Amino acid sequence: MTDEPALMSLAHGGGCGCKIAPGVLSELLAKMPGLPVPPDLLIGTASSDDAAVYRLNDSQALVATTDFFMPVVNDPYDFGRIAATNALSDVYAMGGRPILALALLGMPIAKLSTNTIGRILEGGAAACAAAGIPVAGGHSIDSVEPIYGLVALGLVHPDRVRANTGARPGDLLILGKPLGTGVMSAALKKGLLDAGGYARMIDTTTRLNTPGPDLAALDGVHALTDVTGFGLAGHALELARGAGCRAVLDWGAVPVMDGVRALLAAGCATGASGRNWQSYGTSVLLPDGFAEDDRALLTDPQTSGGLLVSTAPEAEDAVLEIFARHGFEAARRIGRIEAADGAAPGVALT
């Protein structure tokens, strides 16, 4: 196919920035009819968690999730790798180990060559192979915008499921990956991301969140989630609301990818960052003088972002050791969980 368009030019958004804003999503879900919940459904829709979990027997529970989005980069192979890595992250975030995946593919067939589409699928298969699982099937449609992702299935011991509702006052918060992928993708679309920045973006977005099961095996780890489309503030808020507590973030300790702040200064904040803030900003307390670029980074949608761990202080060293053993050198303690003391659960920055 001649004059084939760049992938990102075919989509109105990209990566986890495509997510429906939290406020709109809450309104939609509020209208869903209540249905009977079987006793073996350990985690469903009630807690806005990363995946559903269904008990199979005393030693196994099935983790089931799906995630898909439009291109966050122009390279088709990298797009496939990123989308698949992101989808598998929800299994890891529940403490599970992936067992297989199904591909979800929507492509504008008249605009993209079969070679380009094939490279997307190859990238997804490569990420699954890195996780040690097959792509065992899937579904495809001819769509207006390019879309790719996975249905991801995994297994976890029922006693080792780590939901986003288990945080406790006194816990520490540890983040596994640095922030900035939304900003970098916006810069790429504007032609402002250099080769070094692109390499850093690909490195973090294709890094599987494999520490999840080992973290869930620690008794001191009380809650897990991954930071994706709602940004650090949004996913910390989900932890806080799930536990009826307050998440206090030490903004100066939060890891940020090299070059991201300069890109923000160049006008590369995402539209999704603003939509996130409009949806939940009233539940986030910022210190006086907090910079607008910092607020944009706090709510920046993270494509294939890091695990956010709520852990007892005595398990902090073990948590950081697990991250380091899996190659997550940027993992940092970024805050703590406090009792809400009668106030509405929320997030505060220091």
CSV table of C-alpha atoms in Angstrom, one decimal:
chain,number,residue,atom,x,y,z
A,1,MET,CA,0.0,0.0,0.0
A,2,THR,CA,1.5,3.4,-1.1
A,3,ASP,CA,1.4,6.6,1.0
A,4,GLU,CA,0.3,4.6,4.1
A,5,PRO,CA,-0.6,7.1,7.0
A,6,ALA,CA,1.2,7.1,10.3
A,7,LEU,CA,-0.7,5.1,12.9
A,8,MET,CA,-1.2,8.0,15.3
A,9,SER,CA,-2.7,10.2,12.6
A,10,LEU,CA,-5.6,7.8,12.3
A,11,ALA,CA,-6.6,8.1,16.0
A,12,HIS,CA,-8.2,10.9,18.0
A,13,GLY,CA,-6.3,9.7,21.1
A,14,GLY,CA,-3.7,7.2,22.1
A,15,GLY,CA,-2.9,4.6,24.7
A,16,CYS,CA,-4.5,4.9,28.1
A,17,GLY,CA,-5.3,8.5,27.3
A,18,CYS,CA,-8.2,7.0,25.3
A,19,LYS,CA,-10.0,6.0,28.5
A,20,ILE,CA,-13.4,7.5,29.2
A,21,ALA,CA,-12.9,10.1,31.9
A,22,PRO,CA,-13.5,8.8,35.4
A,23,GLY,CA,-16.5,11.0,36.1
A,24,VAL,CA,-18.3,10.0,32.9
A,25,LEU,CA,-17.4,6.3,33.5
A,26,SER,CA,-18.9,6.5,37.0
A,27,GLU,CA,-22.1,8.0,35.6
A,28,LEU,CA,-22.4,5.2,33.0
A,29,LEU,CA,-21.8,2.4,35.6
A,30,ALA,CA,-24.2,3.9,38.0
A,31,LYS,CA,-27.0,3.1,35.5
A,32,MET,CA,-26.1,-0.5,35.2
A,33,PRO,CA,-28.8,-2.8,36.7
A,34,GLY,CA,-27.8,-4.8,39.8
A,35,LEU,CA,-27.3,-8.5,39.1
A,36,PRO,CA,-26.9,-11.5,41.5
A,37,VAL,CA,-23.2,-12.0,42.5
A,38,PRO,CA,-22.2,-15.6,42.8
A,39,PRO,CA,-20.3,-16.4,46.0
A,40,ASP,CA,-17.2,-17.5,44.0
A,41,LEU,CA,-16.8,-14.1,42.3
A,42,LEU,CA,-14.2,-12.7,44.6
A,43,ILE,CA,-13.8,-9.4,42.8
A,44,GLY,CA,-16.3,-7.9,40.4
A,45,THR,CA,-17.3,-4.4,39.5
A,46,ALA,CA,-18.0,-3.0,43.0
A,47,SER,CA,-14.4,-1.8,43.7
A,48,SER,CA,-13.3,-0.5,40.3
A,49,ASP,CA,-10.4,-3.0,40.5
A,50,ASP,CA,-8.0,-4.0,37.8
A,51,ALA,CA,-9.6,-7.3,36.9
A,52,ALA,CA,-12.3,-9.7,37.9
A,53,VAL,CA,-11.3,-12.7,40.0
A,54,TYR,CA,-13.4,-15.9,40.2
A,55,ARG,CA,-12.6,-18.8,42.7
A,56,LEU,CA,-12.1,-22.1,40.9
A,57,ASN,CA,-11.2,-24.2,43.9
A,58,ASP,CA,-9.4,-23.8,47.2
A,59,SER,CA,-6.0,-23.2,45.6
A,60,GLN,CA,-6.8,-21.4,42.3
A,61,ALA,CA,-8.8,-18.4,41.2
A,62,LEU,CA,-9.1,-17.1,37.7
A,63,VAL,CA,-8.1,-13.5,36.9
A,64,ALA,CA,-9.9,-12.1,33.9
A,65,THR,CA,-9.4,-8.7,32.3
A,66,THR,CA,-9.4,-6.9,28.9
A,67,ASP,CA,-7.6,-3.8,27.7
A,68,PHE,CA,-7.3,-2.2,24.3
A,69,PHE,CA,-6.6,1.2,22.9
A,70,MET,CA,-5.6,3.3,19.9
A,71,PRO,CA,-1.9,3.9,18.9
A,72,VAL,CA,0.4,5.6,21.4
A,73,VAL,CA,3.3,5.4,18.9
A,74,ASN,CA,3.6,5.1,15.1
A,75,ASP,CA,5.8,2.0,14.9
A,76,PRO,CA,3.3,-0.9,14.6
A,77,TYR,CA,5.5,-3.5,16.3
A,78,ASP,CA,6.1,-1.2,19.3
A,79,PHE,CA,2.3,-0.4,19.4
A,80,GLY,CA,1.5,-4.1,19.7
A,81,ARG,CA,4.1,-4.7,22.4
A,82,ILE,CA,2.9,-1.7,24.4
A,83,ALA,CA,-0.8,-2.6,24.2
A,84,ALA,CA,-0.2,-6.2,25.1
A,85,THR,CA,2.1,-5.3,28.0
A,86,ASN,CA,-0.5,-2.9,29.3
A,87,ALA,CA,-3.3,-5.5,29.2
A,88,LEU,CA,-1.2,-8.1,31.0
A,89,SER,CA,-0.4,-5.6,33.7
A,90,ASP,CA,-3.9,-6.0,35.2
A,91,VAL,CA,-3.3,-9.7,35.8
A,92,TYR,CA,0.0,-8.9,37.6
A,93,ALA,CA,-1.7,-6.1,39.6
A,94,MET,CA,-4.1,-8.7,41.2
A,95,GLY,CA,-1.1,-10.8,42.2
A,96,GLY,CA,-1.8,-13.3,39.3
A,97,ARG,CA,0.4,-15.0,36.7
A,98,PRO,CA,-0.9,-14.8,33.1
A,99,ILE,CA,-1.8,-18.1,31.5
A,100,LEU,CA,-3.1,-17.1,28.0
A,101,ALA,CA,-4.4,-14.2,26.0
A,102,LEU,CA,-6.9,-13.5,23.2
A,103,ALA,CA,-6.2,-10.7,20.7
A,104,LEU,CA,-8.7,-7.9,20.1
A,105,LEU,CA,-8.1,-6.1,16.8
A,106,GLY,CA,-10.0,-3.3,15.0
A,107,MET,CA,-8.3,-1.9,11.9
A,108,PRO,CA,-9.1,0.5,9.1
A,109,ILE,CA,-8.5,-2.1,6.4
A,110,ALA,CA,-8.7,0.4,3.5
A,111,LYS,CA,-6.0,2.6,5.0
A,112,LEU,CA,-3.4,0.2,6.5
A,113,SER,CA,-1.5,-2.6,4.8
A,114,THR,CA,-1.7,-6.2,5.9
A,115,ASN,CA,2.0,-5.9,6.6
A,116,THR,CA,1.5,-3.1,9.1
A,117,ILE,CA,-1.4,-4.8,10.8
A,118,GLY,CA,0.6,-8.0,10.9
A,119,ARG,CA,3.5,-6.2,12.7
A,120,ILE,CA,1.0,-5.0,15.4
A,121,LEU,CA,0.0,-8.6,16.0
A,122,GLU,CA,3.6,-9.7,16.0
A,123,GLY,CA,4.4,-7.1,18.6
A,124,GLY,CA,1.6,-8.3,20.8
A,125,ALA,CA,2.6,-11.9,20.4
A,126,ALA,CA,6.2,-10.9,21.4
A,127,ALA,CA,5.0,-9.3,24.7
A,128,CYS,CA,3.0,-12.4,25.4
A,129,ALA,CA,5.9,-14.7,24.7
A,130,ALA,CA,8.0,-12.6,27.1
A,131,ALA,CA,5.3,-13.3,29.7
A,132,GLY,CA,5.5,-17.0,28.9
A,133,ILE,CA,2.0,-17.3,27.5
A,134,PRO,CA,0.4,-17.9,24.1
A,135,VAL,CA,-2.1,-15.7,22.1
A,136,ALA,CA,-4.7,-18.5,21.9
A,137,GLY,CA,-7.2,-16.7,19.6
A,138,GLY,CA,-9.1,-13.5,19.3
A,139,HIS,CA,-11.5,-11.4,17.3
A,140,SER,CA,-11.0,-8.8,14.6
A,141,ILE,CA,-13.2,-6.1,12.9
A,142,ASP,CA,-12.8,-3.4,10.2
A,143,SER,CA,-13.0,-0.2,12.2
A,144,VAL,CA,-12.6,3.5,11.5
A,145,GLU,CA,-9.6,3.9,13.9
A,146,PRO,CA,-6.9,1.4,14.7
A,147,ILE,CA,-7.4,-0.5,18.0
A,148,TYR,CA,-5.5,-3.3,19.5
A,149,GLY,CA,-5.4,-5.1,22.9
A,150,LEU,CA,-5.9,-8.3,24.7
A,151,VAL,CA,-8.2,-10.4,26.8
A,152,ALA,CA,-5.8,-11.6,29.5
A,153,LEU,CA,-6.4,-14.5,31.8
A,154,GLY,CA,-4.3,-15.6,34.8
A,155,LEU,CA,-4.3,-17.6,37.9
A,156,VAL,CA,-3.8,-16.7,41.6
A,157,HIS,CA,-4.2,-18.4,44.9
A,158,PRO,CA,-7.4,-17.1,46.5
A,159,ASP,CA,-5.5,-16.1,49.6
A,160,ARG,CA,-3.0,-14.1,47.6
A,161,VAL,CA,-5.4,-11.9,45.6
A,162,ARG,CA,-4.4,-8.3,46.2
A,163,ALA,CA,-7.3,-5.9,45.5
A,164,ASN,CA,-7.2,-2.1,45.5
A,165,THR,CA,-9.3,-2.0,48.6
A,166,GLY,CA,-6.9,-3.4,51.2
A,167,ALA,CA,-4.8,-0.4,52.1
A,168,ARG,CA,-4.5,0.3,55.8
A,169,PRO,CA,-3.6,3.5,57.8
A,170,GLY,CA,0.2,3.5,58.4
A,171,ASP,CA,0.9,1.7,55.1
A,172,LEU,CA,3.6,3.1,52.8
A,173,LEU,CA,3.0,3.7,49.1
A,174,ILE,CA,5.6,2.4,46.6
A,175,LEU,CA,5.5,3.1,42.9
A,176,GLY,CA,7.3,0.8,40.5
A,177,LYS,CA,7.7,2.9,37.3
A,178,PRO,CA,8.4,6.6,36.7
A,179,LEU,CA,5.7,8.9,35.4
A,180,GLY,CA,5.5,10.6,32.0
A,181,THR,CA,4.4,8.3,29.2
A,182,GLY,CA,1.3,10.4,28.4
A,183,VAL,CA,3.5,13.5,28.0
A,184,MET,CA,6.0,11.6,25.8
A,185,SER,CA,3.3,10.2,23.5
A,186,ALA,CA,1.9,13.7,23.1
A,187,ALA,CA,5.4,15.0,22.3
A,188,LEU,CA,5.8,12.2,19.8
A,189,LYS,CA,2.6,13.2,18.0
A,190,LYS,CA,3.9,16.8,17.8
A,191,GLY,CA,7.3,15.7,16.6
A,192,LEU,CA,9.1,16.9,19.7
A,193,LEU,CA,10.3,13.6,21.2
A,194,ASP,CA,13.9,12.8,20.3
A,195,ALA,CA,15.4,9.3,19.9
A,196,GLY,CA,16.6,9.1,23.5
A,197,GLY,CA,13.1,10.0,24.8
A,198,TYR,CA,11.5,7.5,22.5
A,199,ALA,CA,13.8,4.7,23.7
A,200,ARG,CA,13.0,5.6,27.4
A,201,MET,CA,9.3,5.5,26.6
A,202,ILE,CA,9.5,2.1,24.9
A,203,ASP,CA,11.6,0.7,27.7
A,204,THR,CA,9.1,1.5,30.4
A,205,THR,CA,5.9,0.8,28.4
A,206,THR,CA,7.1,-2.7,27.3
A,207,ARG,CA,8.4,-3.7,30.7
A,208,LEU,CA,6.0,-6.4,32.1
A,209,ASN,CA,4.9,-5.8,35.7
A,210,THR,CA,6.2,-9.2,36.7
A,211,PRO,CA,6.8,-8.2,40.4
A,212,GLY,CA,3.1,-8.5,41.0
A,213,PRO,CA,2.9,-12.2,42.1
A,214,ASP,CA,6.0,-11.9,44.3
A,215,LEU,CA,4.6,-8.8,45.9
A,216,ALA,CA,1.3,-10.4,46.6
A,217,ALA,CA,3.1,-13.3,48.3
A,218,LEU,CA,4.3,-10.8,51.0
A,219,ASP,CA,2.0,-10.7,54.0
A,220,GLY,CA,2.9,-7.1,54.5
A,221,VAL,CA,1.5,-6.0,51.1
A,222,HIS,CA,-2.1,-5.1,51.6
A,223,ALA,CA,-3.2,-3.6,48.3
A,224,LEU,CA,-2.0,-3.5,44.7
A,225,THR,CA,-3.1,-1.6,41.6
A,226,ASP,CA,-1.4,-0.3,38.5
A,227,VAL,CA,-1.2,3.3,37.4
A,228,THR,CA,-2.7,3.7,34.0
A,229,GLY,CA,-5.2,6.0,32.3
A,230,PHE,CA,-6.5,7.9,35.3
A,231,GLY,CA,-3.0,9.0,36.3
A,232,LEU,CA,-1.2,8.7,39.6
A,233,ALA,CA,-3.8,10.9,41.4
A,234,GLY,CA,-6.7,8.9,40.0
A,235,HIS,CA,-5.4,5.5,41.0
A,236,ALA,CA,-4.2,6.6,44.4
A,237,LEU,CA,-7.7,8.0,44.9
A,238,GLU,CA,-9.1,4.5,44.0
A,239,LEU,CA,-6.9,3.0,46.7
A,240,ALA,CA,-7.9,5.7,49.2
A,241,ARG,CA,-11.6,5.3,48.5
A,242,GLY,CA,-11.4,1.5,48.6
A,243,ALA,CA,-10.0,1.6,52.1
A,244,GLY,CA,-11.9,4.6,53.3
A,245,CYS,CA,-8.6,6.4,53.9
A,246,ARG,CA,-6.4,9.2,52.7
A,247,ALA,CA,-3.4,8.8,50.4
A,248,VAL,CA,-0.7,11.3,51.1
A,249,LEU,CA,1.8,11.7,48.3
A,250,ASP,CA,5.3,13.1,48.7
A,251,TRP,CA,5.5,14.8,45.3
A,252,GLY,CA,9.2,15.4,45.5
A,253,ALA,CA,9.8,11.6,45.8
A,254,VAL,CA,7.7,10.6,42.8
A,255,PRO,CA,10.0,9.3,40.0
A,256,VAL,CA,9.6,11.0,36.6
A,257,MET,CA,11.3,10.0,33.4
A,258,ASP,CA,14.1,12.1,32.1
A,259,GLY,CA,13.0,14.9,29.8
A,260,VAL,CA,9.4,14.9,30.7
A,261,ARG,CA,9.3,18.2,32.6
A,262,ALA,CA,11.0,19.9,29.6
A,263,LEU,CA,8.3,18.5,27.3
A,264,LEU,CA,5.6,19.7,29.6
A,265,ALA,CA,7.2,23.2,29.5
A,266,ALA,CA,7.0,22.9,25.7
A,267,GLY,CA,3.3,22.4,25.8
A,268,CYS,CA,3.0,18.6,25.7
A,269,ALA,CA,0.4,18.0,28.4
A,270,THR,CA,-2.4,15.6,27.2
A,271,GLY,CA,-6.0,16.5,26.9
A,272,ALA,CA,-6.8,13.4,29.0
A,273,SER,CA,-4.8,14.9,31.9
A,274,GLY,CA,-7.3,17.8,32.0
A,275,ARG,CA,-10.3,15.5,31.8
A,276,ASN,CA,-8.9,13.4,34.7
A,277,TRP,CA,-8.6,16.5,36.8
A,278,GLN,CA,-12.1,17.7,36.0
A,279,SER,CA,-13.4,14.3,37.1
A,280,TYR,CA,-11.7,13.9,40.5
A,281,GLY,CA,-9.8,17.1,41.2
A,282,THR,CA,-12.1,18.0,44.1
A,283,SER,CA,-10.9,14.9,46.0
A,284,VAL,CA,-7.2,15.9,45.5
A,285,LEU,CA,-5.7,18.5,47.9
A,286,LEU,CA,-2.8,20.3,46.3
A,287,PRO,CA,-0.3,22.5,48.3
A,288,ASP,CA,-0.4,26.3,47.7
A,289,GLY,CA,1.6,27.3,44.7
A,290,PHE,CA,1.5,23.8,43.1
A,291,ALA,CA,2.6,24.3,39.5
A,292,GLU,CA,0.2,23.7,36.6
A,293,ASP,CA,2.8,21.5,34.9
A,294,ASP,CA,3.1,19.4,38.0
A,295,ARG,CA,-0.7,19.1,38.2
A,296,ALA,CA,-0.7,17.9,34.5
A,297,LEU,CA,1.9,15.3,35.4
A,298,LEU,CA,0.0,14.2,38.5
A,299,THR,CA,-3.0,13.4,36.3
A,300,ASP,CA,-1.0,12.3,33.2
A,301,PRO,CA,-2.5,9.1,31.8
A,302,GLN,CA,0.1,6.4,32.1
A,303,THR,CA,0.1,3.8,29.3
A,304,SER,CA,1.5,0.5,30.8
A,305,GLY,CA,2.4,2.3,34.0
A,306,GLY,CA,3.9,1.0,37.2
A,307,LEU,CA,2.5,-1.0,40.1
A,308,LEU,CA,1.3,1.0,43.1
A,309,VAL,CA,1.8,-0.9,46.3
A,310,SER,CA,0.3,-0.2,49.7
A,311,THR,CA,2.6,-2.0,52.2
A,312,ALA,CA,3.2,-2.2,55.9
A,313,PRO,CA,6.4,-0.3,56.8
A,314,GLU,CA,8.2,-3.5,57.9
A,315,ALA,CA,7.8,-5.0,54.4
A,316,GLU,CA,9.2,-1.9,52.6
A,317,ASP,CA,12.7,-3.4,52.1
A,318,ALA,CA,11.3,-6.6,50.8
A,319,VAL,CA,9.0,-4.8,48.4
A,320,LEU,CA,11.9,-2.7,47.0
A,321,GLU,CA,14.1,-5.8,46.8
A,322,ILE,CA,11.5,-7.6,44.7
A,323,PHE,CA,11.2,-4.6,42.4
A,324,ALA,CA,15.0,-4.4,42.0
A,325,ARG,CA,15.2,-8.2,41.3
A,326,HIS,CA,12.8,-7.8,38.5
A,327,GLY,CA,14.7,-4.9,37.0
A,328,PHE,CA,12.6,-2.0,38.3
A,329,GLU,CA,15.4,0.3,39.6
A,330,ALA,CA,13.2,3.4,39.6
A,331,ALA,CA,10.8,2.0,42.2
A,332,ARG,CA,10.4,4.5,45.1
A,333,ARG,CA,8.5,5.1,48.2
A,334,ILE,CA,6.2,8.0,47.3
A,335,GLY,CA,3.8,8.4,50.2
A,336,ARG,CA,1.7,6.8,52.9
A,337,ILE,CA,-1.9,5.9,53.8
A,338,GLU,CA,-3.6,7.8,56.7
A,339,ALA,CA,-6.9,7.4,58.4
A,340,ALA,CA,-9.5,9.8,57.0
A,341,ASP,CA,-10.7,10.8,60.5
A,342,GLY,CA,-14.3,11.3,59.4
A,343,ALA,CA,-13.4,13.2,56.3
A,344,ALA,CA,-14.2,11.9,52.8
A,345,PRO,CA,-11.4,9.6,51.4
A,346,GLY,CA,-9.1,11.5,49.1
A,347,VAL,CA,-5.5,12.3,48.1
A,348,ALA,CA,-3.3,15.0,49.5
A,349,LEU,CA,0.1,16.1,48.3
A,350,THR,CA,3.0,17.4,50.4
